[in-house]
mmCIF file of C-alpha atoms in Angstrom:
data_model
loop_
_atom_site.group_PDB
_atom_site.id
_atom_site.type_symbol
_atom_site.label_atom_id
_atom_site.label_comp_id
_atom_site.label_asym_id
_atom_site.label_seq_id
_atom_site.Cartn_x
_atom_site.Cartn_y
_atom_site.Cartn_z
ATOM 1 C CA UNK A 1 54.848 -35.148 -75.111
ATOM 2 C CA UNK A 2 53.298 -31.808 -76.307
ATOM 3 C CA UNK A 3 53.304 -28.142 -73.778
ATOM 4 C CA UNK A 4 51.104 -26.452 -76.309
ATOM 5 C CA UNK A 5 49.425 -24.473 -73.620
ATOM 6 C CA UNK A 6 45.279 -24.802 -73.516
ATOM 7 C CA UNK A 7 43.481 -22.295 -72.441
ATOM 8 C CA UNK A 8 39.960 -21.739 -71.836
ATOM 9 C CA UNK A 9 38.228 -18.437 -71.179
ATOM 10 C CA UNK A 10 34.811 -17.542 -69.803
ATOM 11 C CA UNK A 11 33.101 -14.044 -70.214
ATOM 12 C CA UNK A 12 29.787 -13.535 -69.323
ATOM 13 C CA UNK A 13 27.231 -12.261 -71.682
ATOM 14 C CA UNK A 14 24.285 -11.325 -69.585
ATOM 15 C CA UNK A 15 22.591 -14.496 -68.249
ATOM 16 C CA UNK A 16 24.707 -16.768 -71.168
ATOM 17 C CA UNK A 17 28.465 -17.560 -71.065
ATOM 18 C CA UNK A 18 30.683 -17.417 -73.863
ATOM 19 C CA UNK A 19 33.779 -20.238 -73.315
ATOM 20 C CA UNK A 20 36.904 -19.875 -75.522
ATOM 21 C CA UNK A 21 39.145 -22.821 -75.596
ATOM 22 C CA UNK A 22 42.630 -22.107 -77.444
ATOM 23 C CA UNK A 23 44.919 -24.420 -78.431
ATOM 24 C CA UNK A 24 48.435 -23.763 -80.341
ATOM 25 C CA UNK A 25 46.763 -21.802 -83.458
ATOM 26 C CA UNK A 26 43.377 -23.565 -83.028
ATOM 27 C CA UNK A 27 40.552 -21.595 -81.481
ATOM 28 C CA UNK A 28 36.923 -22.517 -80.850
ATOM 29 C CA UNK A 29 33.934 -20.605 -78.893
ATOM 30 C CA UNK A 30 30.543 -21.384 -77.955
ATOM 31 C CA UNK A 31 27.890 -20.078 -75.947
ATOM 32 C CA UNK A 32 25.776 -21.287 -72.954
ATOM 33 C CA UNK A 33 23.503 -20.932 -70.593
ATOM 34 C CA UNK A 34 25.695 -20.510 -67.604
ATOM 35 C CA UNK A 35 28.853 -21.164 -65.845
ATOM 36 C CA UNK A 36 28.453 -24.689 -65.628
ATOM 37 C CA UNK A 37 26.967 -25.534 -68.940
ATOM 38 C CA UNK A 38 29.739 -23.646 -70.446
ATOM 39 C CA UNK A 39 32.313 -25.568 -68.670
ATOM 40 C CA UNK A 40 30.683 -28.566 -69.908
ATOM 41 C CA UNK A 41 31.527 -26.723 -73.700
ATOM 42 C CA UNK A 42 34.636 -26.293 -72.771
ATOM 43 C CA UNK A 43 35.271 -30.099 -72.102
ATOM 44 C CA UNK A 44 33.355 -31.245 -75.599
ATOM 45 C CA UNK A 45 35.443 -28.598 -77.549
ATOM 46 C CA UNK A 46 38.437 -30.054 -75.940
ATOM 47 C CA UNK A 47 38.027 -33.256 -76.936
ATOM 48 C CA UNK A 48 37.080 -32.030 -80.437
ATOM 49 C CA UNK A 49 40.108 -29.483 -80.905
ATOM 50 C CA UNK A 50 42.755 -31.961 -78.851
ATOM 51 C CA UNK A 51 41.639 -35.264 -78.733
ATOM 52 C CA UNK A 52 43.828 -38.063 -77.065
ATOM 53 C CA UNK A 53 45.822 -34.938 -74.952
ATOM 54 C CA UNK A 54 45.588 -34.966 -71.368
ATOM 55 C CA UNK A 55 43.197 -32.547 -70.379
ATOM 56 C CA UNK A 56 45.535 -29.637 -68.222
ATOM 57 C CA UNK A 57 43.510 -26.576 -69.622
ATOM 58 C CA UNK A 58 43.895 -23.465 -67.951
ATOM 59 C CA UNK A 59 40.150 -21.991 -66.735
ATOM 60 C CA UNK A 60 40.267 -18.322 -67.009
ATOM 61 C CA UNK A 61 37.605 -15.886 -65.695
ATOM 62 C CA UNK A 62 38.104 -12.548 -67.491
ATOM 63 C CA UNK A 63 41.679 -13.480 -67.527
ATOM 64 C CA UNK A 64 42.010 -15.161 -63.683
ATOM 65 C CA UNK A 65 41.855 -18.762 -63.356
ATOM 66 C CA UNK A 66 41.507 -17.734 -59.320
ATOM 67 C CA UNK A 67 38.277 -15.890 -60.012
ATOM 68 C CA UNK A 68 37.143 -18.873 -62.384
ATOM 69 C CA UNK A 69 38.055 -21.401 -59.903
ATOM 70 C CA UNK A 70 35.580 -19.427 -57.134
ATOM 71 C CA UNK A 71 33.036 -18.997 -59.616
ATOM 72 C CA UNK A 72 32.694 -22.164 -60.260
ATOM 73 C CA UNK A 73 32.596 -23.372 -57.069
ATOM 74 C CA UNK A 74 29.979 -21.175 -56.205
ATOM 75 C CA UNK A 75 27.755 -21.995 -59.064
ATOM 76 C CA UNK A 76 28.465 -25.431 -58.454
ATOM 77 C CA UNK A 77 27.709 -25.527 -54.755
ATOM 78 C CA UNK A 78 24.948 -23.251 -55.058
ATOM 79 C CA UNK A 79 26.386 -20.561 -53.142
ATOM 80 C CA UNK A 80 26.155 -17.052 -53.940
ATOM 81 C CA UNK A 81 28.899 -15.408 -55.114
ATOM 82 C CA UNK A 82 31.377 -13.236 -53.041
ATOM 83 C CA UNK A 83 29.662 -9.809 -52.295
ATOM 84 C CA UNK A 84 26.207 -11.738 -51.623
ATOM 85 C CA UNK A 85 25.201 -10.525 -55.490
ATOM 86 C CA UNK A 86 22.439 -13.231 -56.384
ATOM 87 C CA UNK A 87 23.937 -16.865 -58.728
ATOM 88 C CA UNK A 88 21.962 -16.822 -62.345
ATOM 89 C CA UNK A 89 21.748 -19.769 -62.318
ATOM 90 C CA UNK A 90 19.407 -22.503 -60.442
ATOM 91 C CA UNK A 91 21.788 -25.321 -58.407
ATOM 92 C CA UNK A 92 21.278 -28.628 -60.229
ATOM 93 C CA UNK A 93 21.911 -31.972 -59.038
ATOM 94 C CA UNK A 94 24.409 -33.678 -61.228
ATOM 95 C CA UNK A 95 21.881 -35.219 -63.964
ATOM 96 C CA UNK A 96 20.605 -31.352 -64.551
ATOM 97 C CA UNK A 97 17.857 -31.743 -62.509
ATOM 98 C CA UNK A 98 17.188 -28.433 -60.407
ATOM 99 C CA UNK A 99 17.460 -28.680 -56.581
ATOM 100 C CA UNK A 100 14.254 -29.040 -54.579
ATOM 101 C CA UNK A 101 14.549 -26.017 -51.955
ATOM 102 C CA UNK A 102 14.005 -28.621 -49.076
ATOM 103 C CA UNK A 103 16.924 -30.800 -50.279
ATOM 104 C CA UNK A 104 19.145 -27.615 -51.036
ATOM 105 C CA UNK A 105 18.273 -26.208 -46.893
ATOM 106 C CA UNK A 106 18.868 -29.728 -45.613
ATOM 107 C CA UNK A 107 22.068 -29.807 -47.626
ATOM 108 C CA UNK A 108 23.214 -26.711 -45.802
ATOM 109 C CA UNK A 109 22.516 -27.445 -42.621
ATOM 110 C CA UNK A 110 24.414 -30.292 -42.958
ATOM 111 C CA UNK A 111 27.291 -28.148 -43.941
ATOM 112 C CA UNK A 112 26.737 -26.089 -41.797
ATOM 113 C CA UNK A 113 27.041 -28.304 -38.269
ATOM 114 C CA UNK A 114 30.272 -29.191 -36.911
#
């Protein structure tokens, strides 16, 4: 079974993100427009640069696979990040569709009871 550590790092470029995926010597980086589109590029160059291997990459977020985890939550949730700073990126449905406002307070509420 191979350890050849994978990791996959996200730095933000403005409103893109740039995803590095290493892998042993192999390296590959592409850009995207936001946090979860790039994660998406992460999983496609993975399967490109290690096919057949058991996906157990290592997210990092300049460095801190914490940090990535809560970004990526938040973008994926919708939420704004910690600090209350504004997300850059619309929450989508999982097709890619954007969230109707009613649908995303409703949602909330929801989460928000009990």
């Amino acid at each position: 079974m191979d350890h050849t550590p994978i990791t996959v790092d996200y730095m933000p470029e403005g409103e893109d993100w740039t995803v590095t995926v290493r892998y042993g010597r192999l390296e590959e980086a592409a850009t995207a427009p936001g946090l979860i589109a790039a994660r998406d590029q992460a999983d496609q160059i993975l399967e490109r640069i290690a096919p057949g291997i058991p996906s157990r990459a290592v997210h990092l977020l300049d460095g801190d696979a914490f940090a990535f985890t809560t970004a990526y939550l938040h973008a994926r949730h919708g939420l704004a990040p910690l600090g209350g700073a504004p997300l850059t990126q619309a929450p989508t449905q999982p097709d890619g569709e954007e969230v109707e406002e009613e649908e995303e307070q409703g949602t909330q509420a929801a989460t928000n009871t009990g």
